[in-house]
Coordinates of C-alpha atoms and ligand atoms in Angstrom, one line a residue:
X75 CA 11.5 -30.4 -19.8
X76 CA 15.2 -30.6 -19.6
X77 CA 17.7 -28.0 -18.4
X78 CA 20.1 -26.7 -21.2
X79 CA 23.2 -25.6 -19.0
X80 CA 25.4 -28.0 -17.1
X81 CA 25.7 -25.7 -14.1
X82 CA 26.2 -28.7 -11.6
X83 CA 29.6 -28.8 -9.8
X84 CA 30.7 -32.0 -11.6
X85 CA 30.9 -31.2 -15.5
X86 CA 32.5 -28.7 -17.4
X87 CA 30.4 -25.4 -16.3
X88 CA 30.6 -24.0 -13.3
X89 CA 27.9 -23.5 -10.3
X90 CA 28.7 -19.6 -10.6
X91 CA 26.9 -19.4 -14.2
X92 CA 23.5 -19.5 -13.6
X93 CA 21.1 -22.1 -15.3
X94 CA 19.2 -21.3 -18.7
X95 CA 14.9 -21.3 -17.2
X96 CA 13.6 -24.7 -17.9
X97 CA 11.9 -24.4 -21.3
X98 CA 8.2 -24.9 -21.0
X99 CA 5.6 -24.5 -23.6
X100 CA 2.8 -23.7 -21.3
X101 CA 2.9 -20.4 -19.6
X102 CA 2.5 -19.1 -15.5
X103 CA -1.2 -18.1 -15.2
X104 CA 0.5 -15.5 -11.9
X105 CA 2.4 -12.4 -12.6
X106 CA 6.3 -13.9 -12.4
X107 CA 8.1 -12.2 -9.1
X108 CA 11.4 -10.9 -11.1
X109 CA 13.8 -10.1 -8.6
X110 CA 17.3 -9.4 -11.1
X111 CA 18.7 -6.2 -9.8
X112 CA 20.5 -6.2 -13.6
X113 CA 19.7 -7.1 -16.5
X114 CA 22.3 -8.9 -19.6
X115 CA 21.9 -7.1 -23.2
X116 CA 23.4 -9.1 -25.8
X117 CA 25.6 -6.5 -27.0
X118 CA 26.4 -2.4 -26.9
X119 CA 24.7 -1.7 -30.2
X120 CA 21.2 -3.4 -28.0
X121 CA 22.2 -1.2 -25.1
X122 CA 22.3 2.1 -26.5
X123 CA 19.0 1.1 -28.6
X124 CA 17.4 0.2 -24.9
X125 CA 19.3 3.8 -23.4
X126 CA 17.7 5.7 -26.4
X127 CA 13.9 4.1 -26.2
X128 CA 14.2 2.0 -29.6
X129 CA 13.7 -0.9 -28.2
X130 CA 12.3 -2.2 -25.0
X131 CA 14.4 -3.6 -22.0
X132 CA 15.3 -3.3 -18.7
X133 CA 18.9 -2.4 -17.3
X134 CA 19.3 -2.0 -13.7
X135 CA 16.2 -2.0 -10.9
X136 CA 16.2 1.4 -9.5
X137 CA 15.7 2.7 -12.9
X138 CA 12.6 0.5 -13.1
X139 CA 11.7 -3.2 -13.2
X140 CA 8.9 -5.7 -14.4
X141 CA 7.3 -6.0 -11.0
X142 CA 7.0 -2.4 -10.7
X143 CA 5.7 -1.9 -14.5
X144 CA 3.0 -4.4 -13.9
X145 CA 1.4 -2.9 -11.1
X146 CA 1.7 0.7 -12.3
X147 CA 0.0 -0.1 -15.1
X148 CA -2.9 -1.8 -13.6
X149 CA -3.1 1.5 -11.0
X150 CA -2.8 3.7 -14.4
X151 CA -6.2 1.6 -16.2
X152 CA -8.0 2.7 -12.8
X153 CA -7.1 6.1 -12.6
X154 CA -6.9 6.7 -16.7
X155 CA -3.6 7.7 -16.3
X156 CA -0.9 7.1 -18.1
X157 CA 2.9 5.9 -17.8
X158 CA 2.5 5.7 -13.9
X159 CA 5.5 5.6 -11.5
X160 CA 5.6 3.2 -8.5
X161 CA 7.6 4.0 -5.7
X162 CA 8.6 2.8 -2.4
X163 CA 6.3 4.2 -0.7
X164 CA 3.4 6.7 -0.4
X165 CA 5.7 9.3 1.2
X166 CA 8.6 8.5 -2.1
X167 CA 5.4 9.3 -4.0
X168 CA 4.9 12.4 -2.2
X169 CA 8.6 13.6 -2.1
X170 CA 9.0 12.7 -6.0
X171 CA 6.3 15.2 -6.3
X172 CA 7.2 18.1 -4.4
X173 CA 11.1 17.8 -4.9
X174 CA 11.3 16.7 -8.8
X175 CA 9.0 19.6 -9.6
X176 CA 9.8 22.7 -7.5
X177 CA 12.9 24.8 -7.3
X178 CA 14.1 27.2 -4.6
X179 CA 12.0 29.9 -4.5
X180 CA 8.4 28.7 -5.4
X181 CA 5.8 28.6 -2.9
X182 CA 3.6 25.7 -2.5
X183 CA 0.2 25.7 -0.8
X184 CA -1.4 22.6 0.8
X185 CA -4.3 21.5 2.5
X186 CA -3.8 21.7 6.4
X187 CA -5.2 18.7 7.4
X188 CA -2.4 16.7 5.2
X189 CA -0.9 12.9 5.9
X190 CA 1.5 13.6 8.8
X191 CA 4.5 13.0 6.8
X192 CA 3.4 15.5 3.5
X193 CA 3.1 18.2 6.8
X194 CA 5.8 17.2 7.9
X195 CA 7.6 17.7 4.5
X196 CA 5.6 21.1 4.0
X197 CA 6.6 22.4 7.1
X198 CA 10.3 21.2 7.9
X199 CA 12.1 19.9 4.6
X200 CA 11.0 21.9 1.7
X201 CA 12.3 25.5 3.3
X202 CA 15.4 24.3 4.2
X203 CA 15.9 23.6 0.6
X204 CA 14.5 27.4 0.1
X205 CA 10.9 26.1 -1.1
X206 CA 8.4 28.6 0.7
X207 CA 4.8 26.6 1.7
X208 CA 2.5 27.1 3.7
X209 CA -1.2 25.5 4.7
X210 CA -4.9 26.2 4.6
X211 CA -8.2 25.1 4.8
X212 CA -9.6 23.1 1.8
X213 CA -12.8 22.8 2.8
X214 CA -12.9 27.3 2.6
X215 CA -12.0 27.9 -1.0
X216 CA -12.2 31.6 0.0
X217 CA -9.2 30.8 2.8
X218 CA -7.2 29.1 -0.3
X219 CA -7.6 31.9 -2.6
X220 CA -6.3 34.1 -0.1
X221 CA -3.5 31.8 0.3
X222 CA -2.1 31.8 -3.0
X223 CA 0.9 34.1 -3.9
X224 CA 2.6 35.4 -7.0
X225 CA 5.3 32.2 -6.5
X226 CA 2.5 29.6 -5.8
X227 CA 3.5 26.4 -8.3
X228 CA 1.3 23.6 -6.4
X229 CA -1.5 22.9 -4.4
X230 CA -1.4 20.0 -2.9
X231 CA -4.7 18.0 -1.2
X232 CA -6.2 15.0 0.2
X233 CA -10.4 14.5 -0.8
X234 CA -11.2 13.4 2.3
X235 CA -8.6 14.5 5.5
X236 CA -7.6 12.4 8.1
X237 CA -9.5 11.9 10.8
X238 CA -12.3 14.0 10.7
X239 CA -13.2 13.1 7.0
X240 CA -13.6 16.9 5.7
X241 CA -14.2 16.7 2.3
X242 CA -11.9 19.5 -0.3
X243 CA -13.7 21.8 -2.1
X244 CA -11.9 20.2 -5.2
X245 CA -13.9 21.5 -7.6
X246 CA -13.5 25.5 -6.9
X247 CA -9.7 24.8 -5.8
X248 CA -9.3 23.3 -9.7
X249 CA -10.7 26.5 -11.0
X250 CA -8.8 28.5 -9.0
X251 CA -5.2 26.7 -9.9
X252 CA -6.4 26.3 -13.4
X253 CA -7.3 29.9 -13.6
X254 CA -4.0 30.9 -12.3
X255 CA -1.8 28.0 -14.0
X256 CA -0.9 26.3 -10.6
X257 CA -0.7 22.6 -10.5
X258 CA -3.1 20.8 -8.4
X259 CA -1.9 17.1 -6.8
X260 CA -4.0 15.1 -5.4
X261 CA -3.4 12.9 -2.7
X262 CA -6.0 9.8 -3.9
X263 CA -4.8 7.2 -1.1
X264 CA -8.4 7.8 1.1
X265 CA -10.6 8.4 -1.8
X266 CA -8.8 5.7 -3.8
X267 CA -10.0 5.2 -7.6
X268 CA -13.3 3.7 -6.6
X269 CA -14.9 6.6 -5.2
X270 CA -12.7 9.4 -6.7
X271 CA -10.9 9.9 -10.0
X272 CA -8.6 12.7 -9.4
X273 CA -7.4 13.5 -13.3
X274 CA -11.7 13.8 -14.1
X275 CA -11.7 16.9 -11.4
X276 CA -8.4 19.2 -13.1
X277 CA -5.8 17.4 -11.2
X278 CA -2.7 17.5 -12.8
X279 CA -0.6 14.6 -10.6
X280 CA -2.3 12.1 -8.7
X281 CA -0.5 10.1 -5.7
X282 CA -1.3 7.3 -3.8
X283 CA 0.5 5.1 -0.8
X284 CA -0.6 1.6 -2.4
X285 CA 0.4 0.7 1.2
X286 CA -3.1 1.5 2.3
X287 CA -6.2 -0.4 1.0
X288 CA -5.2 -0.7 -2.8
X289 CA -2.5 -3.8 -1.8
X290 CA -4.7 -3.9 1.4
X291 CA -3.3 -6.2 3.2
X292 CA -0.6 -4.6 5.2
X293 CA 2.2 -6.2 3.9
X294 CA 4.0 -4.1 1.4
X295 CA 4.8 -0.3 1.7
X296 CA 4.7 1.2 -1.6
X297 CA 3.7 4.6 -3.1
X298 CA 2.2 5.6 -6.9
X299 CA 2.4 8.7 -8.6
X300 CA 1.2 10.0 -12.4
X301 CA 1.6 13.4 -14.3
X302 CA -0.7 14.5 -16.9
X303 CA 2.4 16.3 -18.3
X304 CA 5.1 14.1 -20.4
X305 CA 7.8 16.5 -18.9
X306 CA 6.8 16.1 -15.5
X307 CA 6.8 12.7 -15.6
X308 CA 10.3 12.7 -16.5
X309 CA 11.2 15.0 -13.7
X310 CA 9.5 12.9 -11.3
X311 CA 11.0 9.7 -12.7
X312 CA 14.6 11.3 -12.9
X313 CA 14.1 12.3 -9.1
X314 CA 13.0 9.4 -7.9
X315 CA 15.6 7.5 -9.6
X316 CA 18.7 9.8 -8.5
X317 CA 17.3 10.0 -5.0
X318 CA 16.7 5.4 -5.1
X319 CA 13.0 5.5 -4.2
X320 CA 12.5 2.2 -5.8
X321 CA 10.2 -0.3 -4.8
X322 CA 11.4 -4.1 -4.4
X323 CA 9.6 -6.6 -6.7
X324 CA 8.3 -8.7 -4.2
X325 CA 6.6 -5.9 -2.7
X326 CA 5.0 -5.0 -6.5
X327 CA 3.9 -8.4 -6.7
X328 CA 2.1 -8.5 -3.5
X329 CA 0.3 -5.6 -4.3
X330 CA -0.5 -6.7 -7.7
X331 CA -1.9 -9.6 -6.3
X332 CA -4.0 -7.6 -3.8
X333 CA -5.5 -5.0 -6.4
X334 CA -7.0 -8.3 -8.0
X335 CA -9.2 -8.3 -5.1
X336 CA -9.6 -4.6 -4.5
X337 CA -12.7 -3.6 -5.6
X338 CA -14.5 -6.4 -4.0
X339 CA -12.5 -5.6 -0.8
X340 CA -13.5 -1.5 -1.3
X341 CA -17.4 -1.8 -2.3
X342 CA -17.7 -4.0 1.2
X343 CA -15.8 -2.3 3.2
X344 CA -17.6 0.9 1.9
X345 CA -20.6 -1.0 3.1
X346 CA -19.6 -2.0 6.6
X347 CA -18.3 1.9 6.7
X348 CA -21.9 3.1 6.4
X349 CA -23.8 0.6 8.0
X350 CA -21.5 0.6 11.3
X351 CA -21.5 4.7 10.8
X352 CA -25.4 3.9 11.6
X353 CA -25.1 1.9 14.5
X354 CA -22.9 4.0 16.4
X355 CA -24.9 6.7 16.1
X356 CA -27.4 5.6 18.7
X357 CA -25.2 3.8 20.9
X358 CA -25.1 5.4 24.8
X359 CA -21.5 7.4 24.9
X360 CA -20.9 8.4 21.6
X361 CA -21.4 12.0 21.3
X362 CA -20.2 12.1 17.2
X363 CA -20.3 10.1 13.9
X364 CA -18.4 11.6 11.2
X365 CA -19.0 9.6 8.0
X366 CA -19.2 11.7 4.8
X367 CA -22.1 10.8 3.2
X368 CA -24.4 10.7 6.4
X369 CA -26.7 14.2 6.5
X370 CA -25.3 15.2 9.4
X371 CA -22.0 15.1 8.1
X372 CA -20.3 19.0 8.0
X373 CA -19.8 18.6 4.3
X374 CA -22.2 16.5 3.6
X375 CA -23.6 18.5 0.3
X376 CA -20.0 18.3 -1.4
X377 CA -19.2 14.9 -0.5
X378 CA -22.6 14.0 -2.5
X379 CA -22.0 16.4 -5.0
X380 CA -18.0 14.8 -5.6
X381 CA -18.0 11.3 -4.3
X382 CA -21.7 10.7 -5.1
X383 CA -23.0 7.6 -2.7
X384 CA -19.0 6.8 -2.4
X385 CA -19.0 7.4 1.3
X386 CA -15.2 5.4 1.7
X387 CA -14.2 2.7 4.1
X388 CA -13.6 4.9 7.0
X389 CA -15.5 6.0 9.7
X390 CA -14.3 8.3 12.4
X391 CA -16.5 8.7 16.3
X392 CA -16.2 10.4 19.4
X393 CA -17.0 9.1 22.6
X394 CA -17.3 10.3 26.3
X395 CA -14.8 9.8 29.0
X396 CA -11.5 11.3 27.6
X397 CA -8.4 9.1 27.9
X398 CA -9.4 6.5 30.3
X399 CA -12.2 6.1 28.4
X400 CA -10.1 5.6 24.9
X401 CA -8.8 3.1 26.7
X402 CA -11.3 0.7 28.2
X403 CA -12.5 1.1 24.5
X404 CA -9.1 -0.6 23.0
X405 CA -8.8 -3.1 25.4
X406 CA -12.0 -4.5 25.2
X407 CA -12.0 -4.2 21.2
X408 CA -8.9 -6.3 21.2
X409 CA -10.1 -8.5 18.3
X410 CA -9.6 -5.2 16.3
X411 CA -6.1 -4.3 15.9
X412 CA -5.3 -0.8 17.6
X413 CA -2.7 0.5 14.9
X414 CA -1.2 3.2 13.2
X415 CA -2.9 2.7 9.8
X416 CA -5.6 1.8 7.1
X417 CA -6.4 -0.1 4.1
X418 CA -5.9 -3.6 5.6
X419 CA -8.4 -6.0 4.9
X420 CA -9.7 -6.6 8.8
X421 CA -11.0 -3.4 10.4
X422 CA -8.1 -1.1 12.4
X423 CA -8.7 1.1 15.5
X424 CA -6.7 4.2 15.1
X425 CA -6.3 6.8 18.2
X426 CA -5.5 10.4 16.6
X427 CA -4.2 12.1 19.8
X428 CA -1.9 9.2 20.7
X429 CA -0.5 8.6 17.0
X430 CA -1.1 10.5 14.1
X431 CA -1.6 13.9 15.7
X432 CA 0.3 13.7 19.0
X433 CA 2.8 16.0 17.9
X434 CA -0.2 19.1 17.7
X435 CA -0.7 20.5 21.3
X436 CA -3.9 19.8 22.7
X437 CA -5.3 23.7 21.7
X438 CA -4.3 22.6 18.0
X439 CA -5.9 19.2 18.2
X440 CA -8.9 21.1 19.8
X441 CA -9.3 23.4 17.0
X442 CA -9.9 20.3 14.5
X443 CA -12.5 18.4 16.6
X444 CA -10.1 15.9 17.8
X445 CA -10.2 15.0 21.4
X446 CA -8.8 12.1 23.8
X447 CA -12.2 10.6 22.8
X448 CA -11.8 10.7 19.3
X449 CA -11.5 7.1 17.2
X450 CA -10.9 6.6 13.6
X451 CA -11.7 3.4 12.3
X452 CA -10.6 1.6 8.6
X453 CA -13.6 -0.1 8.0
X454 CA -12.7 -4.0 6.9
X455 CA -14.6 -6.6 4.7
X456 CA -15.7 -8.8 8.1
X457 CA -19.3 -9.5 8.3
X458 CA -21.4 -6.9 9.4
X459 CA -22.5 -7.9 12.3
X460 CA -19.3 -9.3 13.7
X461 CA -18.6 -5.5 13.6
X462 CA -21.8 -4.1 15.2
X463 CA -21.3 -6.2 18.0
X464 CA -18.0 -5.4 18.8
X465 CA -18.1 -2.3 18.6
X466 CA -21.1 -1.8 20.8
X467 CA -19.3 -4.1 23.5
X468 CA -16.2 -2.1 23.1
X469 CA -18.1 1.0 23.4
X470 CA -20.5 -0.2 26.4
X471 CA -17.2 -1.2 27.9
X472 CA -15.8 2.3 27.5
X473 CA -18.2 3.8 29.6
X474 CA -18.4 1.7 32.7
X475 CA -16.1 3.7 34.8
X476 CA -13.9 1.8 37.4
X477 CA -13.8 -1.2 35.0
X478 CA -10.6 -2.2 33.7
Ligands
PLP732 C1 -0.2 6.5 4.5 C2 -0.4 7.7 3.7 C3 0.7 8.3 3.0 C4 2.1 7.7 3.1 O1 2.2 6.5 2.6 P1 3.4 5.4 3.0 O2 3.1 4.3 2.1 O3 3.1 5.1 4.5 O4 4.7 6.1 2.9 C5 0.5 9.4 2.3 N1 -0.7 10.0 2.2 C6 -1.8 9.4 2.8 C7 -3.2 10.0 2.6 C8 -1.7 8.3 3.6 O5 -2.7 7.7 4.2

């Protein structure tokens, strides 16, 4: 196993060259972490070939790398899609979409319990650049008919909305774009591939921040996007590109090596989801269980009718007390991080009035059912009844007033 090049400091090369890989005629069983930025073609004639598609290669990482090629492609076999993009991160994906495909001038309709960030990008950055959108209700297909105008290009929606887990009525919303030649884009991250395949329901794009529970392990931001259409592809690609929404290949590689484990990681936490959805219900101080799949649940008809038993790995709860209440709850649940996001293997403790929604005014938070008492958790893979038992301390906790 020797080493061809002399690249030591003492013979003829020089330590600037860099060495030949030691030849080896066994192969890595785990994905190679390629982290070249460029890439050496042997001569113009290979270059142009590469430019022009004739033959394979790789040039320079922002226009794509092995890493990133790997783990689309994995994410494409799950979805059925095919020649998948990944990005740097959920929102890239997002942005790819909405600013590689419109122009100035075309109105774009979305679902107005969005990601933060995709309202944010409805509401403030896509007029300034002369994009007219607005929002409504998926769950009230009648309210999104009603919303769509002579310009409307896109629909964009998440299957299940954070944090109250309304369900989209996907399946008259795909009529309705199909009917009128609108693409629909669906937001997958929630729902993820396991429980919902977005291009099987008349989606046209499919997005997901990878971040969340398909890397699930909260180490890696990173976003994936796919077009049904060759030519939007392209436009997304060339967008993203221009604009440097590439991911970095250690970040691919890490997420690689968490989708290895992601449907194992999904089906339990799925599990847990339901199971502690149960518990809660009877436990003194909750006054609300929203799991999609449970009868009581708002939509509960369309989530059986789209995600089947596929109830998803978050549950969301209300409990009495208001703020001082939320927080005897965190601190006495401080084996479960209180964060900011989802997806990660352990379970997560999200507040929506002090994070994700604290820019809404209390009136607007009102109007979607989310008060100070309002928790969302992203159910982990921990044992069961780890879970039931800390959550029924932390809730018991949260109701003995006076206590710290
Ligand atoms: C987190 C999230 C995003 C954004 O993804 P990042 O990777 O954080 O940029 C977009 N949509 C949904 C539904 C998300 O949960």
């Amino acid at each position: 196993m020797s080493v061809q090049n002399d690249g030591g400091a003492g013979g003829r090369g020089s330590i600037v060259r860099r060495m030949a890989w030691p030849e080896s005629a066994s192969r890595p069983v785990v994905t190679p972490i390629q982290p070249s930025v460029v890439y050496a073609s042997p001569d113009p004639d290979t270059l142009d070939a590469q430019y022009e598609g004739r033959v394979a290669g790789y040039t320079y990482a922002r226009e794509g790398h092995p890493n990133a090629a790997v783990l689309a492609a994995k994410i494409d076999a799950m979805e059925g899609a095919e020649a998948g993009l990944v990005l740097g991160s959920g929102m890239a994906a997002v942005s790819a979409v909405l600013m590689g495909l419109m122009r100035a001038g075309d109105h774009v309709l979305g679902g107005d319990q969005l990601y933060g960030r995709s309202l944010r990008l409805m509401r403030e950055d896509l007029p300034r650049l002369g994009i007219a959108t607005s929002l409504a209700d998926p769950t009230d297909a009648a309210a999104f008919a009603a919303a769509i105008r002579p310009a409307t290009r896109l629909i964009l929606l998440e299957v299940v909305s954070n944090p109250t887990l309304r369900v989209a009525d996907i399946a008259a919303i795909a009529d309705l774009a199909q009917a009128r030649g609108i693409l629909l884009a669906i937001d997958n991250t929630f729902t993820t591939p396991r429980g919902f395949l977005p291009f099987a329901h008349g989606a046209d794009i499919v997005i997901h921040s990878v971040t969340k529970i398909l890397a699930g392990h909260s180490d890696a931001t990173l976003g994936y996007v796919a077009a049904r259409d060759p030519a939007h592809r392209k436009a997304i690609y060339d967008f993203a590109v221009t604009t440097g929404m590439t991911p970095s290949p250690f970040d691919c590689w890490l997420a690689e090596r968490g989708l290895y484990s992601f449907e194992l990681r999904y089906d339990r936490a799925e599990a847990n989801a339901a199971a502690l959805a149960e518990h809660l219900v009877g436990l003194p101080g909750v006054q609300r269980v929203l799991y999609p799949t449970r009868p009581d649940h708002p939509d509960h008809n369309r989530a059986m009718g789209l995600l089947g038993e596929r109830g998803g790995h978050m549950v969301s709860f209300e409990i009495a007390g208001g703020r001082a209440a939320a927080n005897r709850l965190t601190r006495a649940a401080a084996q479960i991080p209180f964060a900011p996001t989802l997806g990660d293997i352990g379970t997560t403790l999200s507040h929506p009035a002090s994070s994700s929604h604290r820019g809404l005014s209390e009136a607007g938070r009102a109007a979607l059912g989310i008060t100070e008492g309002f928790f969302r958790v992203s159910v982990g893979v921990e044992e069961i009844g780890l879970l039931r038992d800390e959550f029924e301390a932390a809730i018991m906790a949260s109701q003995q007033e006076g206590a710290q």
